[in-house]
Structures are given as structure tokens and as C-alpha cells.
mmCIF file of C-alpha atoms in Angstrom:
data_model
loop_
_atom_site.group_PDB
_atom_site.id
_atom_site.type_symbol
_atom_site.label_atom_id
_atom_site.label_comp_id
_atom_site.label_asym_id
_atom_site.label_seq_id
_atom_site.Cartn_x
_atom_site.Cartn_y
_atom_site.Cartn_z
ATOM 1 C CA MET A 198 -58.002 39.984 61.139
ATOM 2 C CA GLN A 199 -60.245 42.783 61.806
ATOM 3 C CA ASN A 200 -57.660 45.047 60.669
ATOM 4 C CA TRP A 201 -58.414 43.172 57.332
ATOM 5 C CA PHE A 202 -62.188 43.725 56.935
ATOM 6 C CA ASP A 203 -62.490 47.038 57.983
ATOM 7 C CA HIS A 204 -62.084 48.827 54.793
ATOM 8 C CA PHE A 205 -64.556 47.310 53.459
ATOM 9 C CA GLY A 206 -66.591 49.679 55.324
ATOM 10 C CA ASP A 207 -65.538 53.185 53.863
ATOM 11 C CA ASP A 208 -65.323 54.433 50.611
ATOM 12 C CA ASP A 209 -62.782 55.740 50.464
ATOM 13 C CA ASN A 210 -60.566 52.305 49.352
ATOM 14 C CA PRO A 211 -61.193 49.739 46.546
ATOM 15 C CA CYS A 212 -64.430 48.078 46.043
ATOM 16 C CA LEU A 213 -63.022 44.441 46.285
ATOM 17 C CA VAL A 214 -63.363 41.861 42.878
ATOM 18 C CA ILE A 215 -63.284 38.880 43.764
ATOM 19 C CA GLY A 216 -63.016 35.971 40.498
ATOM 20 C CA GLU A 217 -64.849 33.170 41.477
ATOM 21 C CA ILE A 218 -63.329 29.471 40.048
ATOM 22 C CA ALA A 219 -65.747 26.947 41.538
ATOM 23 C CA GLN A 220 -65.569 24.232 39.556
ATOM 24 C CA THR A 221 -64.609 25.580 36.842
ATOM 25 C CA HIS A 222 -60.693 24.131 37.339
ATOM 26 C CA ASP A 223 -62.855 20.500 36.480
ATOM 27 C CA GLY A 224 -60.521 19.183 39.133
ATOM 28 C CA SER A 225 -57.209 20.218 38.014
ATOM 29 C CA LEU A 226 -54.628 21.157 39.992
ATOM 30 C CA GLY A 227 -52.790 22.381 37.051
ATOM 31 C CA THR A 228 -55.684 24.141 35.634
ATOM 32 C CA ALA A 229 -56.641 25.368 39.157
ATOM 33 C CA HIS A 230 -52.951 27.263 39.492
ATOM 34 C CA ALA A 231 -53.874 28.907 35.862
ATOM 35 C CA TYR A 232 -56.875 30.362 36.647
ATOM 36 C CA ILE A 233 -54.737 31.871 40.141
ATOM 37 C CA ASP A 234 -52.138 33.743 37.305
ATOM 38 C CA ALA A 235 -55.423 35.092 35.071
ATOM 39 C CA VAL A 236 -57.546 35.779 38.054
ATOM 40 C CA ALA A 237 -53.882 38.419 38.897
ATOM 41 C CA ASN A 238 -53.114 39.616 36.018
ATOM 42 C CA ALA A 239 -57.043 40.780 35.502
ATOM 43 C CA GLY A 240 -56.717 42.769 38.686
ATOM 44 C CA ALA A 241 -58.948 41.377 40.760
ATOM 45 C CA GLY A 242 -57.893 41.601 44.833
ATOM 46 C CA ALA A 243 -59.202 38.340 45.800
ATOM 47 C CA ILE A 244 -59.610 34.690 44.045
ATOM 48 C CA LYS A 245 -62.486 32.216 45.626
ATOM 49 C CA PHE A 246 -62.831 28.402 45.082
ATOM 50 C CA GLN A 247 -64.857 26.033 46.382
ATOM 51 C CA THR A 248 -63.749 23.371 48.694
ATOM 52 C CA HIS A 249 -65.696 20.047 48.615
ATOM 53 C CA ILE A 250 -65.260 16.711 50.562
ATOM 54 C CA ALA A 251 -68.044 14.885 48.690
ATOM 55 C CA SER A 252 -68.416 12.629 52.063
ATOM 56 C CA ALA A 253 -68.314 14.823 54.723
ATOM 57 C CA GLU A 254 -71.384 17.603 52.443
ATOM 58 C CA SER A 255 -73.252 15.243 50.410
ATOM 59 C CA THR A 256 -74.564 11.354 50.825
ATOM 60 C CA PRO A 257 -73.882 9.285 47.468
ATOM 61 C CA GLY A 258 -77.824 9.507 46.931
ATOM 62 C CA GLU A 259 -77.441 13.006 46.048
ATOM 63 C CA PRO A 260 -79.520 14.099 42.545
ATOM 64 C CA TRP A 261 -78.059 16.400 40.115
ATOM 65 C CA ARG A 262 -79.477 19.955 39.900
ATOM 66 C CA VAL A 263 -78.333 19.682 35.673
ATOM 67 C CA LYS A 264 -77.244 16.671 34.774
ATOM 68 C CA PHE A 265 -73.830 17.932 32.833
ATOM 69 C CA SER A 266 -71.467 15.753 33.208
ATOM 70 C CA ARG A 267 -70.939 12.690 31.236
ATOM 71 C CA GLN A 268 -67.663 11.435 33.046
ATOM 72 C CA ASP A 269 -69.150 11.284 36.719
ATOM 73 C CA GLU A 270 -71.992 8.555 36.740
ATOM 74 C CA THR A 271 -73.454 10.963 40.023
ATOM 75 C CA ARG A 272 -73.524 13.992 41.743
ATOM 76 C CA TYR A 273 -71.668 12.611 43.827
ATOM 77 C CA ASP A 274 -68.947 11.119 42.417
ATOM 78 C CA TYR A 275 -68.750 14.588 40.367
ATOM 79 C CA TRP A 276 -67.463 16.105 43.970
ATOM 80 C CA ARG A 277 -65.380 13.621 45.043
ATOM 81 C CA ARG A 278 -64.038 14.555 41.211
ATOM 82 C CA MET A 279 -63.638 18.864 42.934
ATOM 83 C CA GLU A 280 -61.638 17.514 45.727
ATOM 84 C CA PHE A 281 -57.884 18.496 46.243
ATOM 85 C CA THR A 282 -55.469 16.979 49.051
ATOM 86 C CA GLU A 283 -55.131 20.010 52.002
ATOM 87 C CA PRO A 284 -50.979 19.634 50.324
ATOM 88 C CA GLN A 285 -53.052 20.859 47.000
ATOM 89 C CA TRP A 286 -55.195 23.366 49.200
ATOM 90 C CA HIS A 287 -51.784 24.408 50.711
ATOM 91 C CA GLU A 288 -50.369 24.750 47.461
ATOM 92 C CA LEU A 289 -52.955 26.862 45.856
ATOM 93 C CA ALA A 290 -52.901 28.957 49.053
ATOM 94 C CA ALA A 291 -49.392 29.752 49.042
ATOM 95 C CA HIS A 292 -49.662 30.520 44.709
ATOM 96 C CA ALA A 293 -52.976 33.721 45.587
ATOM 97 C CA SER A 294 -50.143 34.955 48.722
ATOM 98 C CA GLU A 295 -47.336 35.474 45.879
ATOM 99 C CA ARG A 296 -50.101 36.704 42.880
ATOM 100 C CA GLY A 297 -50.981 39.231 45.830
ATOM 101 C CA LEU A 298 -54.210 37.972 45.751
ATOM 102 C CA ILE A 299 -56.855 37.566 49.020
ATOM 103 C CA PHE A 300 -57.024 33.463 48.965
ATOM 104 C CA LEU A 301 -60.982 31.931 49.849
ATOM 105 C CA SER A 302 -62.564 29.174 49.493
ATOM 106 C CA SER A 303 -66.375 28.568 50.643
ATOM 107 C CA ALA A 304 -67.097 25.865 53.179
ATOM 108 C CA PHE A 305 -69.454 23.193 52.928
ATOM 109 C CA SER A 306 -68.977 20.758 56.102
ATOM 110 C CA PHE A 307 -67.162 21.367 59.225
ATOM 111 C CA GLU A 308 -64.225 18.925 58.159
ATOM 112 C CA ALA A 309 -63.845 21.512 55.124
ATOM 113 C CA VAL A 310 -64.390 24.115 57.899
ATOM 114 C CA GLU A 311 -61.437 22.776 59.703
ATOM 115 C CA LEU A 312 -59.347 22.612 56.565
ATOM 116 C CA LEU A 313 -59.219 25.602 55.589
ATOM 117 C CA GLU A 314 -58.380 27.074 58.874
ATOM 118 C CA ARG A 315 -55.646 24.988 58.531
ATOM 119 C CA VAL A 316 -54.698 26.503 54.846
ATOM 120 C CA GLY A 317 -55.339 29.921 56.408
ATOM 121 C CA VAL A 318 -57.985 31.540 55.372
ATOM 122 C CA PRO A 319 -58.725 35.363 56.227
ATOM 123 C CA ALA A 320 -62.823 34.934 55.737
ATOM 124 C CA TRP A 321 -65.578 32.635 55.342
ATOM 125 C CA LYS A 322 -66.873 33.146 52.366
ATOM 126 C CA VAL A 323 -70.185 31.161 52.621
ATOM 127 C CA GLY A 324 -72.747 30.282 49.296
ATOM 128 C CA ALA A 325 -75.884 30.487 49.151
ATOM 129 C CA GLY A 326 -77.068 27.045 50.003
ATOM 130 C CA GLU A 327 -75.676 27.024 53.204
ATOM 131 C CA THR A 328 -76.352 30.272 54.954
ATOM 132 C CA SER A 329 -79.795 29.350 56.212
ATOM 133 C CA ASN A 330 -76.817 25.883 57.947
ATOM 134 C CA LEU A 331 -76.874 28.269 60.994
ATOM 135 C CA PRO A 332 -74.109 25.010 62.963
ATOM 136 C CA LEU A 333 -71.549 26.120 59.334
ATOM 137 C CA LEU A 334 -72.330 29.934 60.367
ATOM 138 C CA GLU A 335 -71.872 29.219 64.613
ATOM 139 C CA LYS A 336 -68.108 26.808 63.253
ATOM 140 C CA MET A 337 -67.144 30.231 61.278
ATOM 141 C CA ALA A 338 -67.286 32.834 63.403
ATOM 142 C CA ARG A 339 -66.111 31.453 66.286
ATOM 143 C CA THR A 340 -62.741 31.751 64.325
ATOM 144 C CA GLY A 341 -63.226 35.343 65.032
ATOM 145 C CA LYS A 342 -62.900 35.933 60.960
ATOM 146 C CA PRO A 343 -64.979 38.147 58.668
ATOM 147 C CA VAL A 344 -68.445 36.142 57.017
ATOM 148 C CA LEU A 345 -69.409 36.573 54.060
ATOM 149 C CA LEU A 346 -72.529 35.390 53.464
ATOM 150 C CA SER A 347 -74.537 35.383 50.500
ATOM 151 C CA SER A 348 -78.529 36.215 49.303
ATOM 152 C CA GLY A 349 -79.173 33.627 46.746
ATOM 153 C CA MET A 350 -82.130 31.703 48.239
ATOM 154 C CA SER A 351 -82.706 32.972 51.364
ATOM 155 C CA ASP A 352 -85.820 35.128 52.599
ATOM 156 C CA TRP A 353 -84.957 38.205 55.577
ATOM 157 C CA ASN A 354 -85.706 35.437 58.170
ATOM 158 C CA GLU A 355 -83.345 33.510 56.348
ATOM 159 C CA LEU A 356 -81.111 36.619 56.786
ATOM 160 C CA ASP A 357 -81.554 38.279 59.996
ATOM 161 C CA ALA A 358 -80.815 34.616 61.243
ATOM 162 C CA ALA A 359 -77.542 34.384 59.825
ATOM 163 C CA VAL A 360 -76.567 37.403 60.654
ATOM 164 C CA ALA A 361 -77.690 37.333 64.350
ATOM 165 C CA CYS A 362 -75.770 34.210 63.826
ATOM 166 C CA VAL A 363 -72.612 35.570 63.063
ATOM 167 C CA ARG A 364 -72.562 38.151 65.485
ATOM 168 C CA GLN A 365 -73.528 36.361 68.282
ATOM 169 C CA ASN A 366 -69.962 35.229 68.133
ATOM 170 C CA ASN A 367 -68.466 38.650 67.687
ATOM 171 C CA ALA A 368 -67.280 38.072 63.979
ATOM 172 C CA PRO A 369 -67.576 40.593 61.665
ATOM 173 C CA VAL A 370 -70.041 40.422 58.830
ATOM 174 C CA ALA A 371 -70.928 40.833 55.022
ATOM 175 C CA VAL A 372 -73.903 40.386 53.277
ATOM 176 C CA PHE A 373 -74.091 39.861 49.331
ATOM 177 C CA GLN A 374 -77.381 40.672 47.061
ATOM 178 C CA CYS A 375 -77.684 36.970 44.782
ATOM 179 C CA THR A 376 -79.457 35.801 42.918
ATOM 180 C CA THR A 377 -79.257 31.615 42.423
ATOM 181 C CA SER A 378 -80.748 31.399 38.517
ATOM 182 C CA TYR A 379 -78.085 30.441 35.920
ATOM 183 C CA PRO A 380 -77.289 32.731 33.876
ATOM 184 C CA CYS A 381 -78.679 35.090 36.079
ATOM 185 C CA PRO A 382 -80.999 37.582 33.930
ATOM 186 C CA ALA A 383 -80.730 42.401 33.820
ATOM 187 C CA GLU A 384 -84.825 41.874 35.908
ATOM 188 C CA LYS A 385 -83.885 39.736 38.265
ATOM 189 C CA LEU A 386 -80.450 40.650 39.607
ATOM 190 C CA GLY A 387 -82.202 42.837 42.724
ATOM 191 C CA LEU A 388 -79.517 45.714 42.702
ATOM 192 C CA ASN A 389 -81.641 47.623 44.840
ATOM 193 C CA VAL A 390 -81.634 44.986 47.237
ATOM 194 C CA MET A 391 -78.057 46.240 47.983
ATOM 195 C CA VAL A 392 -79.492 48.863 49.300
ATOM 196 C CA GLU A 393 -81.924 47.247 51.572
ATOM 197 C CA LEU A 394 -78.937 45.339 52.912
ATOM 198 C CA ARG A 395 -76.544 48.328 53.796
ATOM 199 C CA GLN A 396 -79.681 50.300 55.691
ATOM 200 C CA ARG A 397 -81.055 46.579 57.101
ATOM 201 C CA TYR A 398 -77.875 45.398 58.799
ATOM 202 C CA GLN A 399 -75.025 48.526 58.785
ATOM 203 C CA CYS A 400 -72.426 46.181 56.764
ATOM 204 C CA PRO A 401 -70.193 46.365 54.402
ATOM 205 C CA VAL A 402 -72.629 45.278 51.251
ATOM 206 C CA GLY A 403 -71.851 43.631 47.638
ATOM 207 C CA LEU A 404 -72.960 41.540 44.823
ATOM 208 C CA SER A 405 -71.783 37.962 43.524
ATOM 209 C CA ASP A 406 -73.440 37.935 40.467
ATOM 210 C CA HIS A 407 -74.510 35.301 37.831
ATOM 211 C CA SER A 408 -74.766 37.258 34.450
ATOM 212 C CA GLY A 409 -72.139 36.182 32.672
ATOM 213 C CA VAL A 410 -71.647 39.336 32.204
ATOM 214 C CA ILE A 411 -69.267 42.803 33.359
ATOM 215 C CA TYR A 412 -72.637 45.774 33.159
ATOM 216 C CA ALA A 413 -73.912 43.935 36.737
ATOM 217 C CA GLY A 414 -70.895 44.220 38.189
ATOM 218 C CA LEU A 415 -70.390 48.076 36.478
ATOM 219 C CA ALA A 416 -73.986 49.268 38.033
ATOM 220 C CA ALA A 417 -73.143 47.621 41.345
ATOM 221 C CA ALA A 418 -69.906 49.492 41.772
ATOM 222 C CA THR A 419 -71.506 52.791 41.307
ATOM 223 C CA LEU A 420 -74.243 52.048 43.728
ATOM 224 C CA GLY A 421 -71.792 51.321 46.263
ATOM 225 C CA ALA A 422 -71.096 47.886 46.668
ATOM 226 C CA ARG A 423 -68.123 46.965 49.003
ATOM 227 C CA LEU A 424 -67.454 43.711 47.169
ATOM 228 C CA ILE A 425 -68.491 41.883 43.940
ATOM 229 C CA GLU A 426 -67.358 37.942 42.944
ATOM 230 C CA VAL A 427 -67.957 37.685 39.506
ATOM 231 C CA HIS A 428 -67.594 33.257 38.063
ATOM 232 C CA VAL A 429 -64.845 33.415 35.713
ATOM 233 C CA THR A 430 -64.020 31.273 33.190
ATOM 234 C CA PHE A 431 -60.941 31.259 30.340
ATOM 235 C CA SER A 432 -63.871 30.425 27.940
ATOM 236 C CA ARG A 433 -67.490 30.542 27.049
ATOM 237 C CA GLU A 434 -66.759 27.251 25.322
ATOM 238 C CA CYS A 435 -64.682 25.617 28.683
ATOM 239 C CA PHE A 436 -66.959 22.212 30.195
ATOM 240 C CA GLY A 437 -68.459 23.429 33.482
ATOM 241 C CA PRO A 438 -72.193 23.921 35.342
ATOM 242 C CA ASP A 439 -71.032 27.175 36.264
ATOM 243 C CA VAL A 440 -69.344 28.597 32.560
ATOM 244 C CA VAL A 441 -72.926 30.016 31.624
ATOM 245 C CA ALA A 442 -73.567 32.160 34.562
ATOM 246 C CA SER A 443 -69.390 33.120 34.050
ATOM 247 C CA ILE A 444 -67.232 36.230 32.216
ATOM 248 C CA THR A 445 -63.657 35.613 30.389
ATOM 249 C CA THR A 446 -60.782 36.507 32.266
ATOM 250 C CA ALA A 447 -60.270 38.942 29.717
ATOM 251 C CA GLU A 448 -63.902 40.319 30.926
ATOM 252 C CA LEU A 449 -62.818 40.128 34.439
ATOM 253 C CA LYS A 450 -59.640 42.737 32.948
ATOM 254 C CA GLN A 451 -62.367 44.440 31.855
ATOM 255 C CA LEU A 452 -64.362 44.279 35.324
ATOM 256 C CA THR A 453 -61.392 45.460 37.560
ATOM 257 C CA GLU A 454 -60.621 48.307 35.136
ATOM 258 C CA GLY A 455 -64.191 49.619 34.702
ATOM 259 C CA VAL A 456 -64.815 49.505 39.011
ATOM 260 C CA ARG A 457 -61.532 51.201 39.364
ATOM 261 C CA PHE A 458 -63.054 54.166 37.107
ATOM 262 C CA ILE A 459 -66.154 54.433 38.742
ATOM 263 C CA GLU A 460 -64.085 54.650 42.112
ATOM 264 C CA THR A 461 -61.765 57.589 40.961
ATOM 265 C CA ALA A 462 -65.472 59.297 39.067
ATOM 266 C CA MET A 463 -67.626 59.035 42.347
ATOM 267 C CA ALA A 464 -64.301 59.738 44.679
ATOM 268 C CA ASN A 465 -64.224 63.523 42.580
ATOM 269 C CA PRO A 466 -67.155 64.975 42.841
ATOM 270 C CA VAL A 467 -67.254 68.297 40.271
ATOM 271 C CA ASN A 468 -68.249 71.743 40.304
ATOM 272 C CA LYS A 469 -69.893 72.625 37.465
ATOM 273 C CA THR A 470 -68.946 76.469 37.656
ATOM 274 C CA ALA A 471 -65.161 75.743 38.529
ATOM 275 C CA MET A 472 -65.169 73.399 35.419
ATOM 276 C CA ALA A 473 -66.483 75.915 32.940
ATOM 277 C CA GLU A 474 -64.584 78.194 33.669
ATOM 278 C CA SER A 475 -60.922 75.583 34.494
ATOM 279 C CA LEU A 476 -62.486 75.158 30.077
ATOM 280 C CA SER A 477 -63.017 78.827 29.239
ATOM 281 C CA GLU A 478 -59.637 78.690 26.749
ATOM 282 C CA LEU A 479 -61.148 75.587 25.253
ATOM 283 C CA LYS A 480 -64.998 77.002 24.647
ATOM 284 C CA ARG A 481 -63.433 79.715 22.606
ATOM 285 C CA VAL A 482 -62.289 77.662 20.272
ATOM 286 C CA PHE A 483 -64.914 75.410 19.997
ATOM 287 C CA GLY A 484 -67.526 78.022 20.578
ATOM 288 C CA LYS A 485 -69.394 79.780 17.740
ATOM 289 C CA SER A 486 -69.066 83.888 16.917
ATOM 290 C CA LEU A 487 -71.413 86.048 14.992
ATOM 291 C CA VAL A 488 -70.029 86.473 11.722
ATOM 292 C CA ALA A 489 -70.778 87.892 8.096
ATOM 293 C CA ALA A 490 -72.525 85.176 5.790
ATOM 294 C CA ARG A 491 -71.615 87.305 2.886
ATOM 295 C CA ASP A 492 -70.622 90.739 2.369
ATOM 296 C CA LEU A 493 -72.674 93.279 3.723
ATOM 297 C CA PRO A 494 -71.678 96.822 2.691
ATOM 298 C CA LEU A 495 -71.796 100.123 5.191
ATOM 299 C CA GLY A 496 -75.101 101.425 6.463
ATOM 300 C CA HIS A 497 -76.951 97.797 5.576
ATOM 301 C CA ARG A 498 -79.629 96.945 8.317
ATOM 302 C CA ILE A 499 -78.652 93.488 8.676
ATOM 303 C CA THR A 500 -81.395 90.578 8.260
ATOM 304 C CA ALA A 501 -81.109 86.813 9.555
ATOM 305 C CA SER A 502 -80.402 85.655 5.841
ATOM 306 C CA ASP A 503 -77.030 87.527 6.727
ATOM 307 C CA LEU A 504 -75.783 86.090 10.066
ATOM 308 C CA ALA A 505 -73.584 82.578 10.713
ATOM 309 C CA LEU A 506 -72.488 80.963 13.601
ATOM 310 C CA LYS A 507 -68.777 79.711 13.616
ATOM 311 C CA LYS A 508 -66.081 79.116 15.340
ATOM 312 C CA PRO A 509 -63.761 79.881 17.170
ATOM 313 C CA GLY A 510 -65.880 81.892 19.636
ATOM 314 C CA THR A 511 -63.717 84.778 20.585
ATOM 315 C CA GLY A 512 -66.223 86.889 18.853
ATOM 316 C CA ILE A 513 -69.714 87.983 19.400
ATOM 317 C CA PRO A 514 -71.666 85.571 21.093
ATOM 318 C CA ALA A 515 -73.868 82.923 18.835
ATOM 319 C CA ALA A 516 -76.177 82.854 21.956
ATOM 320 C CA ARG A 517 -76.954 86.058 21.205
ATOM 321 C CA TYR A 518 -77.718 86.216 17.877
ATOM 322 C CA GLY A 519 -80.672 87.886 18.406
ATOM 323 C CA GLU A 520 -79.859 91.270 19.707
ATOM 324 C CA PHE A 521 -77.796 91.823 16.651
ATOM 325 C CA ILE A 522 -80.723 91.212 14.231
ATOM 326 C CA ASN A 523 -82.298 94.738 12.377
ATOM 327 C CA ARG A 524 -79.079 96.782 13.973
ATOM 328 C CA THR A 525 -78.035 99.110 11.355
ATOM 329 C CA LEU A 526 -74.097 98.368 10.412
ATOM 330 C CA ARG A 527 -71.183 101.170 10.779
ATOM 331 C CA ARG A 528 -68.849 100.011 7.491
ATOM 332 C CA ALA A 529 -68.211 97.942 5.292
ATOM 333 C CA VAL A 530 -68.129 93.614 6.273
ATOM 334 C CA LYS A 531 -66.875 90.992 4.249
ATOM 335 C CA ALA A 532 -68.306 87.314 3.985
ATOM 336 C CA ASP A 533 -66.851 85.107 6.877
ATOM 337 C CA THR A 534 -65.583 88.062 9.526
ATOM 338 C CA LEU A 535 -66.482 88.414 12.634
ATOM 339 C CA PHE A 536 -68.731 90.934 14.110
ATOM 340 C CA SER A 537 -67.139 93.150 16.545
ATOM 341 C CA GLU A 538 -69.833 95.601 19.047
ATOM 342 C CA GLU A 539 -67.901 98.978 16.714
ATOM 343 C CA ASP A 540 -69.335 97.512 14.155
ATOM 344 C CA PHE A 541 -72.994 98.766 15.515
ATOM 345 C CA GLU A 542 -74.588 101.577 15.486
#
């Protein structure tokens, strides 16, 4: 299990892009399977669900964060409708594996941890609301699997305690910068915090993004994020509380392609001198040379109006323009002729 996680601290390996489905499947197993195919087709490396067991994580009186559902009388009813059976979770994990995706699901109770352990998740993704739930973190960490912490609601003291809890139980840890705002505006993304997280905990860091656009993930990749998690939806017209903070599956493909493009660029620093030398022939084609602006007679003293700068760059370079003002011609020169050094006294 350690080997699965090791490469996230290595800049030579690709950043893991995680498509977060959450409840966008709206309780439909078929839709959940469709999202697996869509996320795989978009080129992401992992898919993440949320494993809710209403009776284990909530009381019937849990309040709505936002009353978005017309068909669920209570928040508790909604969580119950989002539940899948254990065999169904096994089916989802198997489908993800078949499509080459890492299968992840956030657990919100001891029972969910035990279920997902039987399913065989390779790591634990902890939602922002559970980062302070140290008993839950301890149960996850005791499996020895990596624990991926979301920091969306936590201050430094709470994060310090969470990271310490994971490490005291001998499990690897990674931390996501996250702002629990749906959608998250640019001024609240906190991309700078990724640097602080890396320095503070000496572990892989990432961005759990709720902006609803691909720009944040691309910026995070440039800043060295090893993991990028984004909410995904088929369409912004879909139903669910997370749709407003999601990118579409088509945009997920753009994001993954962009991340790979950035990684290639960052992994190949350019030597400016060597690059210029390699383009010398191209420069001769696109560069500008000193040419006669009109027909000029033998013995003519050159003025600025006699000179033009035109392609190709195979003659006297345009940068030497000032050197030839007031020089005298040794021969007559036709308009649009490239000057040579021998043309001047």
C-alpha cells in the first residue's frame, strides 16, 4: 500500500486528478456506473464517491445545509436515498478498476470505513467535515493505508492534530487545500496555502476544488500539487447540491489534458541560449533585413527615408539600422534590394 502512495511526493510522476462524484448520481446505481466511464474517458486517474450510511452518521433531526430536494422530507431521508448496498459498492469498485481508475470513497462513519475496507479502497479520502473526527481518522490510519485529508473547515491547530493522529498510527498522509464554499470564488481558493501545507507537514499536497471551473486546478498543477480533486457533473443542468461547484465531464478532459501539458512543460526547462541557436535558421526566415526603400543612385548619401526593414533576415540585421545613416553608396541599388556591407563606402 505504501508503494501506491510513494509517487505522490515525487515531482517526476504525474499529478493524480480525481473526479469527485459525491451525490451527483442522485442515488442511481446506473448513473454512478455511467460516471465511472465518463471520468475514465476524460483521462482522470481516480474516481471518488461518498459512502453514506444514514443510521450510522446522522440523527433523524439533522438540519438541511440547503433545502434543495423536493422528494426528500428530511436531510436524513436524503442520505438514506444516497445509500448503496455493499454488493453494489463492490460492483462500482470493480468497474473502476476495469477502467483503470483508482477507486476512492469518503467514509462518514465507522461502519462506512469497515464497508470500504471490505471493498478494498487503496486509501482514505477524508471530507472537510470529518477532519476533526480523530476517532474516525484513527480507525482509517490503523489500516496502514494513506489518509488524504481535506482542510476546508480546519484551522492550523485542527490540521496539526489530524496529521499527528494519522502519523501516530503509522499511515502515510497527504493534505488538500480546500475552501468549503459552493462555488468557491477565486479570492477564496487559497492556492498559497498549498505551499504552507507542504512546508509544515513535509508531505504531498493537493487542491480539493469547488470553484466550478478548470482554472484553479491548472494553477494548482503549476504550483506543484500532487493531487487535484474536482467535483464532476454530466451537465450543469443536473440535479444535486454539488452541481453548482462542479465541472462537466468534458471540462474534466480539458483539465486532465492541461495538467499533463503543464507537467511536460515544467519537466523540461529550456536553455534560452541553446534554444535561440536551434532556431537560427527560422530566425533568418522571419527576421528583418536592411533594404532599399526606393531606387538609389551611385554615390547617394543614405538618409532614414532611404531605408526599410523587410523579410527575410538574410541580409544586414535590422538592429544595425542606425549604423548606415549618412553612409555613401558604392553602387546603384534598386528598391527592395537587401543591402550588403559591400554596398557602402
